[in-house]
Structure formats: C-alpha cells, structure tokens
Short mmCIF file of C-alpha atoms in Angstrom, two decimals:
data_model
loop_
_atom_site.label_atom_id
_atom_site.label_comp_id
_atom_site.label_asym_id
_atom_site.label_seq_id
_atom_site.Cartn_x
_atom_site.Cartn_y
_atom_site.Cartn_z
CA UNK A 17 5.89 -37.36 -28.69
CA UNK A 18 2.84 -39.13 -27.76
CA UNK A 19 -0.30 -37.70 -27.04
CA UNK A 20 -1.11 -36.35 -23.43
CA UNK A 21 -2.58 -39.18 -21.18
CA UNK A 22 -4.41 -38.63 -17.98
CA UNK A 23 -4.38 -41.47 -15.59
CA UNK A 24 -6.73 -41.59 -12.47
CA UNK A 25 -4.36 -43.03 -8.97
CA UNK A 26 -6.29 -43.20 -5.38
CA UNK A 27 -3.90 -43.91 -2.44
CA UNK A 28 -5.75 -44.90 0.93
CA UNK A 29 -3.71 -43.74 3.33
CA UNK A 30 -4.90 -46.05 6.17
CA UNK A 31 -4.41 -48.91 4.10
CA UNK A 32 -1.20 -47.84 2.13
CA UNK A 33 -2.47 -49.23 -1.00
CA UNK A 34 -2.63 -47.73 -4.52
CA UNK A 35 -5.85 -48.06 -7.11
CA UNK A 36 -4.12 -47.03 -10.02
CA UNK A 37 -4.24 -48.50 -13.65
CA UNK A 38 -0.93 -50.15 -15.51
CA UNK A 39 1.53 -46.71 -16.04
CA UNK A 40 3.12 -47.04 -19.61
CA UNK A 41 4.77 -44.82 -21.53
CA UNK A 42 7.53 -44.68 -24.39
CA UNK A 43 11.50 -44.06 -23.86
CA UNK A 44 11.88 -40.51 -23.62
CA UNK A 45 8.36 -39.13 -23.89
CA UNK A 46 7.71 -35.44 -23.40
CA UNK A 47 4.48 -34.20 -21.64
CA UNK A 48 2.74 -37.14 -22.61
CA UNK A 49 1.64 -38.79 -19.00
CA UNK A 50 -0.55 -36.62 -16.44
CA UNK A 51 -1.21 -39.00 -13.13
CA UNK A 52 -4.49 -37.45 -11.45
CA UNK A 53 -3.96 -38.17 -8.15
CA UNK A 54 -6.34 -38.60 -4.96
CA UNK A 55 -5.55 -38.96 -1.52
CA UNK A 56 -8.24 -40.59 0.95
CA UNK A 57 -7.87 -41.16 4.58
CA UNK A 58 -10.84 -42.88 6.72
CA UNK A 59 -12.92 -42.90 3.52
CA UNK A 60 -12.68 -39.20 3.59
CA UNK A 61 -10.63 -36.64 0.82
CA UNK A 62 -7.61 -35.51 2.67
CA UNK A 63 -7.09 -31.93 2.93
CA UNK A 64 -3.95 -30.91 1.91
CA UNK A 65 -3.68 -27.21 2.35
CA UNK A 66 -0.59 -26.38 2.88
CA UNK A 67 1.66 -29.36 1.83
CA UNK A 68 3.68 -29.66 -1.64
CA UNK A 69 3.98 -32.47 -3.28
CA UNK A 70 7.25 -33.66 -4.76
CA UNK A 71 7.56 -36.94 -7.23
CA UNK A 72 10.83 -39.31 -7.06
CA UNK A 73 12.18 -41.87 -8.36
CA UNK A 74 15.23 -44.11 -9.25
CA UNK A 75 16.13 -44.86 -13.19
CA UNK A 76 15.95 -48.15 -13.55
CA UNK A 77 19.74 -50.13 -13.57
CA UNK A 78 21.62 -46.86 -12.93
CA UNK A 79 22.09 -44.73 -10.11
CA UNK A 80 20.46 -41.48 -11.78
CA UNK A 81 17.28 -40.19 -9.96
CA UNK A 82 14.65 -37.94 -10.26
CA UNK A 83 13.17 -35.06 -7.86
CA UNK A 84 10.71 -33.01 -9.41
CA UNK A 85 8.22 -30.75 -7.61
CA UNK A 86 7.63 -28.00 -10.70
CA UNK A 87 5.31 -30.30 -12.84
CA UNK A 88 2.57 -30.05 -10.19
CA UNK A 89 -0.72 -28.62 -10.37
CA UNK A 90 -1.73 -27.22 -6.44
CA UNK A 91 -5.26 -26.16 -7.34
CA UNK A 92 -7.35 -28.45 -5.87
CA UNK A 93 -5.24 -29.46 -2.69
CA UNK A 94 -7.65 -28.78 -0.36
CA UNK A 95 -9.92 -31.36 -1.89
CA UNK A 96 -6.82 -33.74 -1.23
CA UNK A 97 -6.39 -33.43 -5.09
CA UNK A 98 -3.17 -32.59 -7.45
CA UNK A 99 -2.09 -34.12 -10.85
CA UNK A 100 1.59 -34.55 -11.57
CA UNK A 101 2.99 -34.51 -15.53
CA UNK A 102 5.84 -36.65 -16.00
CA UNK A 103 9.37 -34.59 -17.23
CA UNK A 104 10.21 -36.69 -20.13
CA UNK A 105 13.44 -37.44 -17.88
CA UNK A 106 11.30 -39.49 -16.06
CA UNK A 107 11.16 -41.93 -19.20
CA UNK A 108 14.84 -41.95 -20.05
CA UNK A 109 15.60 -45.54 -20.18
CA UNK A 110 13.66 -48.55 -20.76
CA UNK A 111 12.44 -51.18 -18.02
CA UNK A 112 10.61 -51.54 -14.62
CA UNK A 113 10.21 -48.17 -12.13
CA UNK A 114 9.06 -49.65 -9.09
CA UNK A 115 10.92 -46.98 -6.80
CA UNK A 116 8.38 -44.58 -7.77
CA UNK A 117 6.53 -42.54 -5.14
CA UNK A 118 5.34 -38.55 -3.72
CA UNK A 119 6.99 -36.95 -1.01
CA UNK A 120 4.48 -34.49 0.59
CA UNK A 121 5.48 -32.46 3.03
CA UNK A 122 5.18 -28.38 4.42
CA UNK A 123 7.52 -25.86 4.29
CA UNK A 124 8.33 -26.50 8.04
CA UNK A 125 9.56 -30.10 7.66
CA UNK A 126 6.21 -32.05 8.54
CA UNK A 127 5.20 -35.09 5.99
CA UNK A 128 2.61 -36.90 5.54
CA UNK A 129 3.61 -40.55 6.39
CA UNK A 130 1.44 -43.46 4.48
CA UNK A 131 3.17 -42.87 1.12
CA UNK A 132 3.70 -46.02 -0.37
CA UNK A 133 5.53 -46.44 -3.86
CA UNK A 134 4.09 -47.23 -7.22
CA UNK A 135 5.28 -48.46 -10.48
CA UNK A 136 5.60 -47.63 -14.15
CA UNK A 137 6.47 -49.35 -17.61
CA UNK A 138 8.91 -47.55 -20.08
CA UNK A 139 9.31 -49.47 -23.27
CA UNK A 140 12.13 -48.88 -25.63
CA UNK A 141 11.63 -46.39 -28.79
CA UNK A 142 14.14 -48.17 -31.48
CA UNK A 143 13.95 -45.08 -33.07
CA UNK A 144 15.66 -43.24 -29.84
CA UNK A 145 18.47 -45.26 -29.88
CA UNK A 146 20.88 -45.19 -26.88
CA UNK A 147 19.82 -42.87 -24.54
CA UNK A 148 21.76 -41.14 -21.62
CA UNK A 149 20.40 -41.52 -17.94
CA UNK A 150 20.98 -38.00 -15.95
CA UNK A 151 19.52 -37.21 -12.76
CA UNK A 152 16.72 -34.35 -12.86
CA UNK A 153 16.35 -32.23 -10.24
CA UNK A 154 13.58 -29.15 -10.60
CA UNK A 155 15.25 -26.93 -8.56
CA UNK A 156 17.77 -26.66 -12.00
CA UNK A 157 14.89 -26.08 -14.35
CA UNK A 158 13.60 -23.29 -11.90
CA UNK A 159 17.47 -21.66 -12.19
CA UNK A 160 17.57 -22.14 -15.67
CA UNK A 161 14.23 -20.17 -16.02
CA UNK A 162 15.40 -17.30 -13.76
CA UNK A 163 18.59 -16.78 -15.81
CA UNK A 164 16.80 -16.69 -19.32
CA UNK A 165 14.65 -13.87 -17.32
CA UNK A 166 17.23 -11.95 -16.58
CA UNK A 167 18.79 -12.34 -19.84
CA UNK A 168 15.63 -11.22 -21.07
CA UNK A 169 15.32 -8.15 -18.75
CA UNK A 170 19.14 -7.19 -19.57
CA UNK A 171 18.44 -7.36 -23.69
CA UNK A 172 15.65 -5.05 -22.70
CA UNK A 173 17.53 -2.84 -20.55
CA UNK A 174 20.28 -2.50 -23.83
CA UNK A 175 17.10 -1.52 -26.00
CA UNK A 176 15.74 1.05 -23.80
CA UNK A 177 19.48 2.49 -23.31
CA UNK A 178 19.62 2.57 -26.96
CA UNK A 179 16.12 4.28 -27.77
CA UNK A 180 16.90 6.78 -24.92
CA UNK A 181 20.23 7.74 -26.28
CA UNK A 182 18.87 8.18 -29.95
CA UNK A 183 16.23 10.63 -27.74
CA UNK A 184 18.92 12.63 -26.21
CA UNK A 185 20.44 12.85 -29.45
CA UNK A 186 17.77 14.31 -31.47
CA UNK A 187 16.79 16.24 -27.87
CA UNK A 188 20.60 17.85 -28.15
CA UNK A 189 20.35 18.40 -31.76
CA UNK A 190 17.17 20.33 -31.49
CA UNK A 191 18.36 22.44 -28.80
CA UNK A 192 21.53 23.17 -31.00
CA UNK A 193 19.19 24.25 -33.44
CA UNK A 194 16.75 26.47 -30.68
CA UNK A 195 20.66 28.05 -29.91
CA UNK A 196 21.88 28.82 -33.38
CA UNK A 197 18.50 30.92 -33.98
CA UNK A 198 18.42 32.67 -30.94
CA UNK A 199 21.92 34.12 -31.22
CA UNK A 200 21.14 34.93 -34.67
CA UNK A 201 17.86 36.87 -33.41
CA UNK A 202 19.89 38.51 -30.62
CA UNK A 203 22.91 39.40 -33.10
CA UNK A 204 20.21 41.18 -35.51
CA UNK A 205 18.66 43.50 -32.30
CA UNK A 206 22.37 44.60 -31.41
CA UNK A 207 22.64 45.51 -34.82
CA UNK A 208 19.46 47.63 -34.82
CA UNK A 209 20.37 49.05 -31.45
CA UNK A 210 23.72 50.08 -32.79
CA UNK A 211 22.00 51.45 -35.83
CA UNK A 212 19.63 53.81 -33.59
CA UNK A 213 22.37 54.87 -31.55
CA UNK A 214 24.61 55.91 -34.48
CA UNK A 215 21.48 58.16 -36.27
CA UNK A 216 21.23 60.03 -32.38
CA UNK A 217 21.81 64.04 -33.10
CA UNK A 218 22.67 66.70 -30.21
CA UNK A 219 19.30 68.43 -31.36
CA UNK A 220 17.66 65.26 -29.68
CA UNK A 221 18.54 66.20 -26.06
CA UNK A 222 17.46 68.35 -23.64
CA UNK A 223 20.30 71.24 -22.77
CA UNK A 224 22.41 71.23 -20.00
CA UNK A 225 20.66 74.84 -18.70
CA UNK A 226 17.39 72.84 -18.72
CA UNK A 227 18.80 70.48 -16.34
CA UNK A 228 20.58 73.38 -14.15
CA UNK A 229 17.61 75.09 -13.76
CA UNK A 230 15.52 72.52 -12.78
CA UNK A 231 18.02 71.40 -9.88
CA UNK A 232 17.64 74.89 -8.53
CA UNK A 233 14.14 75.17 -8.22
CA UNK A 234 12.83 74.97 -4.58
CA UNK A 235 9.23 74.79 -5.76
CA UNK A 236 9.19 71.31 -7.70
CA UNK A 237 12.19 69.93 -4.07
CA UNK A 238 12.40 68.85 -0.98
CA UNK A 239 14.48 71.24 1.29
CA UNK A 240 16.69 70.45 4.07
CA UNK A 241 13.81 72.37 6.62
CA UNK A 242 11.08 69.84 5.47
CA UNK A 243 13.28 66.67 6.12
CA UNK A 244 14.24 67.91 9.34
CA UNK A 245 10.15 69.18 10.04
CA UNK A 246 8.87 65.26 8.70
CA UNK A 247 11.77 63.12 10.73
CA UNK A 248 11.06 65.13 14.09
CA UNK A 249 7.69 63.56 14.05
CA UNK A 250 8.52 59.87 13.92
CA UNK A 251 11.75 58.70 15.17
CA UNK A 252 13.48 54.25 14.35
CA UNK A 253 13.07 53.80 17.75
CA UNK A 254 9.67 55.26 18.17
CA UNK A 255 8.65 53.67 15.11
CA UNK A 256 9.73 50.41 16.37
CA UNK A 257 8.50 50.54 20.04
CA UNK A 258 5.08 51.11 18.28
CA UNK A 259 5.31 47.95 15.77
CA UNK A 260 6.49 45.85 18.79
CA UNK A 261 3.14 47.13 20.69
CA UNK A 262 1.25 46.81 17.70
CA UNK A 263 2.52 42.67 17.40
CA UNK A 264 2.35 41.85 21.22
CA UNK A 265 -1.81 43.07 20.94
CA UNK A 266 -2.29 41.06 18.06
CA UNK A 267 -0.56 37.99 19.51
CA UNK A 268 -2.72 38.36 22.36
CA UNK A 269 -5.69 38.57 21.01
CA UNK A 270 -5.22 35.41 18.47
CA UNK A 271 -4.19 33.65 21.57
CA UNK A 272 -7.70 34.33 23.33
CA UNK A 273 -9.14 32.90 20.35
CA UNK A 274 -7.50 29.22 20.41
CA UNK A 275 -10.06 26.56 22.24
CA UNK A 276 -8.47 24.86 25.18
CA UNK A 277 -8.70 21.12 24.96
CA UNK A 278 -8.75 19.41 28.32
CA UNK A 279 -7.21 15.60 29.12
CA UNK A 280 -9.26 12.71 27.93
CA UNK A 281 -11.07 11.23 31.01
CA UNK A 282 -12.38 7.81 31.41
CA UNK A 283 -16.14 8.03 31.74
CA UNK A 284 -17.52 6.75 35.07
CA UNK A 285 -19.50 3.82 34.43
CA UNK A 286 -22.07 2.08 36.22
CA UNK A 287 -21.86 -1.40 37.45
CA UNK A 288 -22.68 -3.86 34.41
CA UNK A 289 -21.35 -1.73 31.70
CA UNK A 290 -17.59 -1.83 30.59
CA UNK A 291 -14.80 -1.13 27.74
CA UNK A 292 -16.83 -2.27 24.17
CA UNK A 293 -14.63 -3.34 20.78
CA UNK A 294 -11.33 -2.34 22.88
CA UNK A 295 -12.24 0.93 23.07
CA UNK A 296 -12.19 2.81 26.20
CA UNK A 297 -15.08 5.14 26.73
CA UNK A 298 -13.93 8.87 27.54
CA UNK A 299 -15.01 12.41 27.71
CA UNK A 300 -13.03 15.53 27.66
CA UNK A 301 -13.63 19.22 28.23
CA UNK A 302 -13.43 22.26 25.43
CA UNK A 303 -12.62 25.60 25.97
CA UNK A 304 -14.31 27.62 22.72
CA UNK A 305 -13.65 31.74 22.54
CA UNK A 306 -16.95 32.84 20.79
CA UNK A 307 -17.70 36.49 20.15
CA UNK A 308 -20.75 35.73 22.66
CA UNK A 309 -18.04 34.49 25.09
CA UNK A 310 -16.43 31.78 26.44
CA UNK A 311 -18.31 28.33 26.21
CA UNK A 312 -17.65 24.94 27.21
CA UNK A 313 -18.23 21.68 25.55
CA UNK A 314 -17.86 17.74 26.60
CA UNK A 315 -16.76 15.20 23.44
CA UNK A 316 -16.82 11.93 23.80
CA UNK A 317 -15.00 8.99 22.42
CA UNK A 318 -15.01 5.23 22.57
CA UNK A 319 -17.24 2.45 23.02
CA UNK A 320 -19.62 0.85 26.35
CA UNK A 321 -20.47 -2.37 26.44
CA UNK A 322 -23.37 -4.72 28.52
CA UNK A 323 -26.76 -5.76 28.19
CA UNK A 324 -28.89 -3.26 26.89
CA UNK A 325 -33.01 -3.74 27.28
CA UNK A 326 -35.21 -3.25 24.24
CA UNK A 327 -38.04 -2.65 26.76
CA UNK A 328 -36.17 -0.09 28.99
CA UNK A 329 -33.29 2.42 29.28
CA UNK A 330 -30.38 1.40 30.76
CA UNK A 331 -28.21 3.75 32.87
CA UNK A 332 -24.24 3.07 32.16
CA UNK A 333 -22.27 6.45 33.45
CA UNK A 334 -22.88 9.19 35.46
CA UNK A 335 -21.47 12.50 34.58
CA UNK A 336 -20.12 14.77 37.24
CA UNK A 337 -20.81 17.84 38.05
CA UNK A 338 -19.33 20.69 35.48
CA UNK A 339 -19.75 18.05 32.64
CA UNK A 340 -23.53 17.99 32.03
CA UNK A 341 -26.08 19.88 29.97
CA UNK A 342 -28.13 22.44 30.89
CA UNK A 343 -30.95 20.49 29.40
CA UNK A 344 -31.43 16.46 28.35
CA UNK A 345 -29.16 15.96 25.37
CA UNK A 346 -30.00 13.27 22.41
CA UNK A 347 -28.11 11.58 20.49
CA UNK A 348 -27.83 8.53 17.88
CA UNK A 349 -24.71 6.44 17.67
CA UNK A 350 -23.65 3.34 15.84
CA UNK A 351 -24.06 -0.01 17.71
CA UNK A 352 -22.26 -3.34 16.53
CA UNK A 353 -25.09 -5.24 14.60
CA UNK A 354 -25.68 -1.82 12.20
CA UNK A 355 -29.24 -0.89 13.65
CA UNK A 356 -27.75 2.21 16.11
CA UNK A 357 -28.64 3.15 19.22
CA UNK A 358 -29.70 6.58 21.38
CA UNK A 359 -27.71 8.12 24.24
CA UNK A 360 -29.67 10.46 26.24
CA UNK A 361 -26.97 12.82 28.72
CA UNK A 362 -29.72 14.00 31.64
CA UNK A 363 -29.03 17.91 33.63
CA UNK A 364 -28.23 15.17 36.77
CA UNK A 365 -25.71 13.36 35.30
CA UNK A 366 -27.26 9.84 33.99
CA UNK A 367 -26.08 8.88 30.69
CA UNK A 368 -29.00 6.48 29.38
CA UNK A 369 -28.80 3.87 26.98
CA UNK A 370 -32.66 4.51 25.75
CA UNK A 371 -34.40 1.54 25.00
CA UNK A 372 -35.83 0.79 21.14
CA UNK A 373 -37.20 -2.67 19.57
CA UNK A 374 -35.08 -1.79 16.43
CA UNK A 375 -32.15 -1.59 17.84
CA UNK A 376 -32.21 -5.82 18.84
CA UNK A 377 -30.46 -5.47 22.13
CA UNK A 378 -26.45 -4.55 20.21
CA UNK A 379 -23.49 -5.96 22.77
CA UNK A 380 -22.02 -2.35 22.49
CA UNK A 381 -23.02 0.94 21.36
CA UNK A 382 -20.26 3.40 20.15
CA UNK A 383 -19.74 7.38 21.40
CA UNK A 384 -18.14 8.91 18.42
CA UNK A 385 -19.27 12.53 17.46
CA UNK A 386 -20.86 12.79 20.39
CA UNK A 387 -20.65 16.87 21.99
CA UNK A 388 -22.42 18.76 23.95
CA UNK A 389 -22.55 22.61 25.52
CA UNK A 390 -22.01 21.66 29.51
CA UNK A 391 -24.65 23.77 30.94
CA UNK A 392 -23.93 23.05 34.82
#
C-alpha cells in the first residue's frame, strides 16, 4: 500500500472547470489517495450545509462502477469544503478514469448542478497480477458494518447469559446451603422443646380448686348487673349518631378553612398597552379563612406591553372597584432586557408603570408574584 496522498482540487462552479493536479495512483491501492476538495461559485466558497457528497465513477473497459458516499469527511461543508479518500476499489484495474465526478445533492432530492467530471491515472502493479473489476457500492459496506455489530452485540448477549447463569448458580447453591442450616437449627429447638416438655411434673401446676375458686369470686368479676348498669348508658346507635355529628362538625369546619380562588380575569388596560411575550395579563380574586377572618387578595399573572417613559409613569390598567388596595401597593417585576421594573396599584384603581433611568425603557414588563390584600 502506498503512502496516504492528499491532493488539493478547486471546481468553479460558474465556469465548470477543475484546478486539480495529475491524479495517479497504483492498481489496487488502499487508503492511499485523499482529494481535498473546494467548491467556489462567483469567486466566493460555496456553502454547503446541508448537501452530501457522493463520488462515482465507471472502471475503465468494463461495465463495473463505483458509488461511494462513506469515505467522506462533512466537517468543513459550510466552508464549501470536504475531502474524499479513494476505496481501493476505485483503483481496481489499470488505465484512463475520465468518468470520474461528485454527485451533491440533499436529502430531499435537490443537486447542485455545475459538476463537471475529472480524471485519474491507475497504473498496473505487476506484482497484483490479474485483478477482478466489481462494482462498489457504500451502501454494502454500511450493511456489512451493521451485521458485524450485531454479531458483536449477540456474542455479548451469550457472555452475559453465561456469567448470569454461573450467578444464579452459586446464588441457588448458597441458598441451599442458608436451607440445610436452618432446618438443622429448627430440628435442634424441637428437640429441646420436646425435652422440656417430657421433664414437666404435676407438682408444676396450679390445682384445679385454685382455678374453681377463682371463677367464683365476685370480687376480682364482672357481674351480669354491671354489664347491664355500663351498656344502659351508651347504646350502637347512640354511639354512632354521635360519631356521625362529631364528623359532619369537623368536615365543616375544614371546609371554612379552604381559600376560594376566583376565575382569572383579563386586566383592563389602557389604550397603548397590550398582551407582552404572549402572555395575557390577568388578575384574579382569593378568598383566605384567617383566624382574624375572612380576607381577600388580587394575584396577578402575565405580561403588558408598550412604551414605557424613563422620565414618567405610565398608566396601563385600571382596576375596578372591589379589586384595589386600601393603600398604594409597590412592587418590582422582571422586564425583558433584565434591569426590572416597578408597578405601583393606587386606592383609585391606576396601575402605574413608574418611571426609572435604570430600567432603559423594557418593551414589556412581567406581573408574576404579584398579590395584594384588596382593601376597597
């Protein structure tokens, strides 16, 4: 095999013409030719995002071909730049390849016109002898490769069944063993319970008398008259009627405690100021259960957008009535170029955009986290 070559090939596109050095190579080199390739149109590198190139060519006095678009290095093709190595098919027989050329074209069908052929030398190795033309195509190669993968994966897949088996094995074996010893430890216990059982005397336990007398004895027992006394004073059904009272109170009082979450609203803007980022602006009303009462609170969400004045507060909503504070709210909120912004909520309704030098005049400012108790 001869030693890798890189040749440099410009093709003009407007003028359909190739600067590229004599191509020669030996019968039935392998990886020994790299052809750098640049592609120019108006004087300008032609951007080739987006397109694959694909080299072809006829053998020489034969009818075998080659179509090979695996060789290629893509990393430069937006710089209208790739380099193609030559399969040593490519070189099969000696003589004249003037049928040589690169098909580029996308995935959905569209080529690039302009792409004139070139030619290449192959001399004859003596040392090759008679060589057999065969068409190449890469899409084999790319086959071939997939099946020695999954050859691959499958010889893998036999060694990890093997290794797991010789695991459950010696996992079964030492479970065998973990069995063996604890019937052996349970077979000893039964012994020594059967021993104690068989060295009980009479002596041991207490008389039947004992037992007799302490049945009888209405000091140490219930009697009949104190079952009858302790049942007459709660009753299933009385018992019941007073844990279904008992459940309904303490349903109703969790209940009082849930806030009540009104419908989102769209806030009423003033003329100018509209929808920001896609993201309507709205307000809604909670319902909180506080041990100091009942309170109500307005949230806000979205986004307004319009032309907001460093050098004065601009007025984009008006809340109505039963929505406002009882006294001027503050707030900061993000804006779109990262400096923020302030939203003021007035007792009369006005929701001000309030004006700041730092803030550089943002197309939108946002409303997220934004509550307030409504005061009137």
């Amino acid at each position: 095999m001869s030693a890798l070559r890189k040749i440099n090939a410009t093709l003009d596109l407007n003028k359909k013409v190739w600067d590229i050095e004599r191509i020669e190579a030996i019968q039935s080199d392998i990886n020994s030719l790299t052809l750098a390739v640049q592609i120019v149109e108006g004087g300008l590198q032609k951007d080739l995002t987006g397109y694959k190139p694909t080299f072809a060519v006829v053998l020489p006095g034969t009818s075998e071909y080659i179509i090979d678009d695996l060789h290629v290095n893509l990393a430069n093709l937006s710089k209208g730049y790739f380099e193609y190595t030559f399969v040593k098919e490519a070189f099969a027989v000696p003589g004249i390849y003037d049928t040589a050329r690169f098909i580029i074209k996308k995935d959905d069908g569209t080529e690039l016109s302009g792409m004139p052929r070139f030619t290449y030398y192959v001399e004859k190795d003596p040392l090759q002898g008679t060589v057999k033309a065969e068409s190449y195509v890469s899409d084999f190669e790319r086959l071939e490769g997939l099946i020695a993968d999954v050859e691959t994966e499958i010889s893998n897949l036999h060694d990890e069944v093997t290794s797991e088996s010789a695991r459950l094995d010696s996992e079964i074996a030492g479970l065998d063993a973990k069995i063996d010893t604890e019937t052996t430890k349970l077979q000893t216990n039964a012994n020594d319970l059967q021993q104690q059982f068989d060295s009980f005397s009479p002596e041991q336990f207490t008389p039947k008398v004992d037992f007799e007398n302490h049945i009888y004895n209405s000091d140490i027992h219930v009697t009949i008259a104190n079952k009858i006394s302790w049942e007459a004073k709660e009753t299933p059904v009385g018992a019941q009627a007073k844990a279904d009272k008992a459940l309904d109170d303490a349903k109703t009082y969790t209940n009082s405690m849930f806030d009540e979450y009104g419908a989102w609203v769209n806030l009423p803007l003033t003329s100018g100021f509209s929808t920001g980022d896609n993201n309507t602006p709205q307000y809604r009303l909670i319902t909180t259960h506080t041990s100091a009462g009942t309170k109500t609170f307005a949230e806000f969400r979205g986004a307004i957008a319009g032309t907001f004045l460093s050098t004065s507060n601009s007025t984009v909503a008006n809340m109505p009535v039963g929505t406002r504070p009882a006294a001027t709210e503050y707030f900061t909120v993000a804006s779109n170029n990262g400096n923020g912004g302030r939203i003021a909520f007035t007792t009369t309704g006005t929701v001000v955009q309030v004006s700041s030098s730092a803030n550089a005049n943002p197309s939108y400012v946002g409303l997220s986290g934004v509550k307030y108790e409504v005061g009137n």
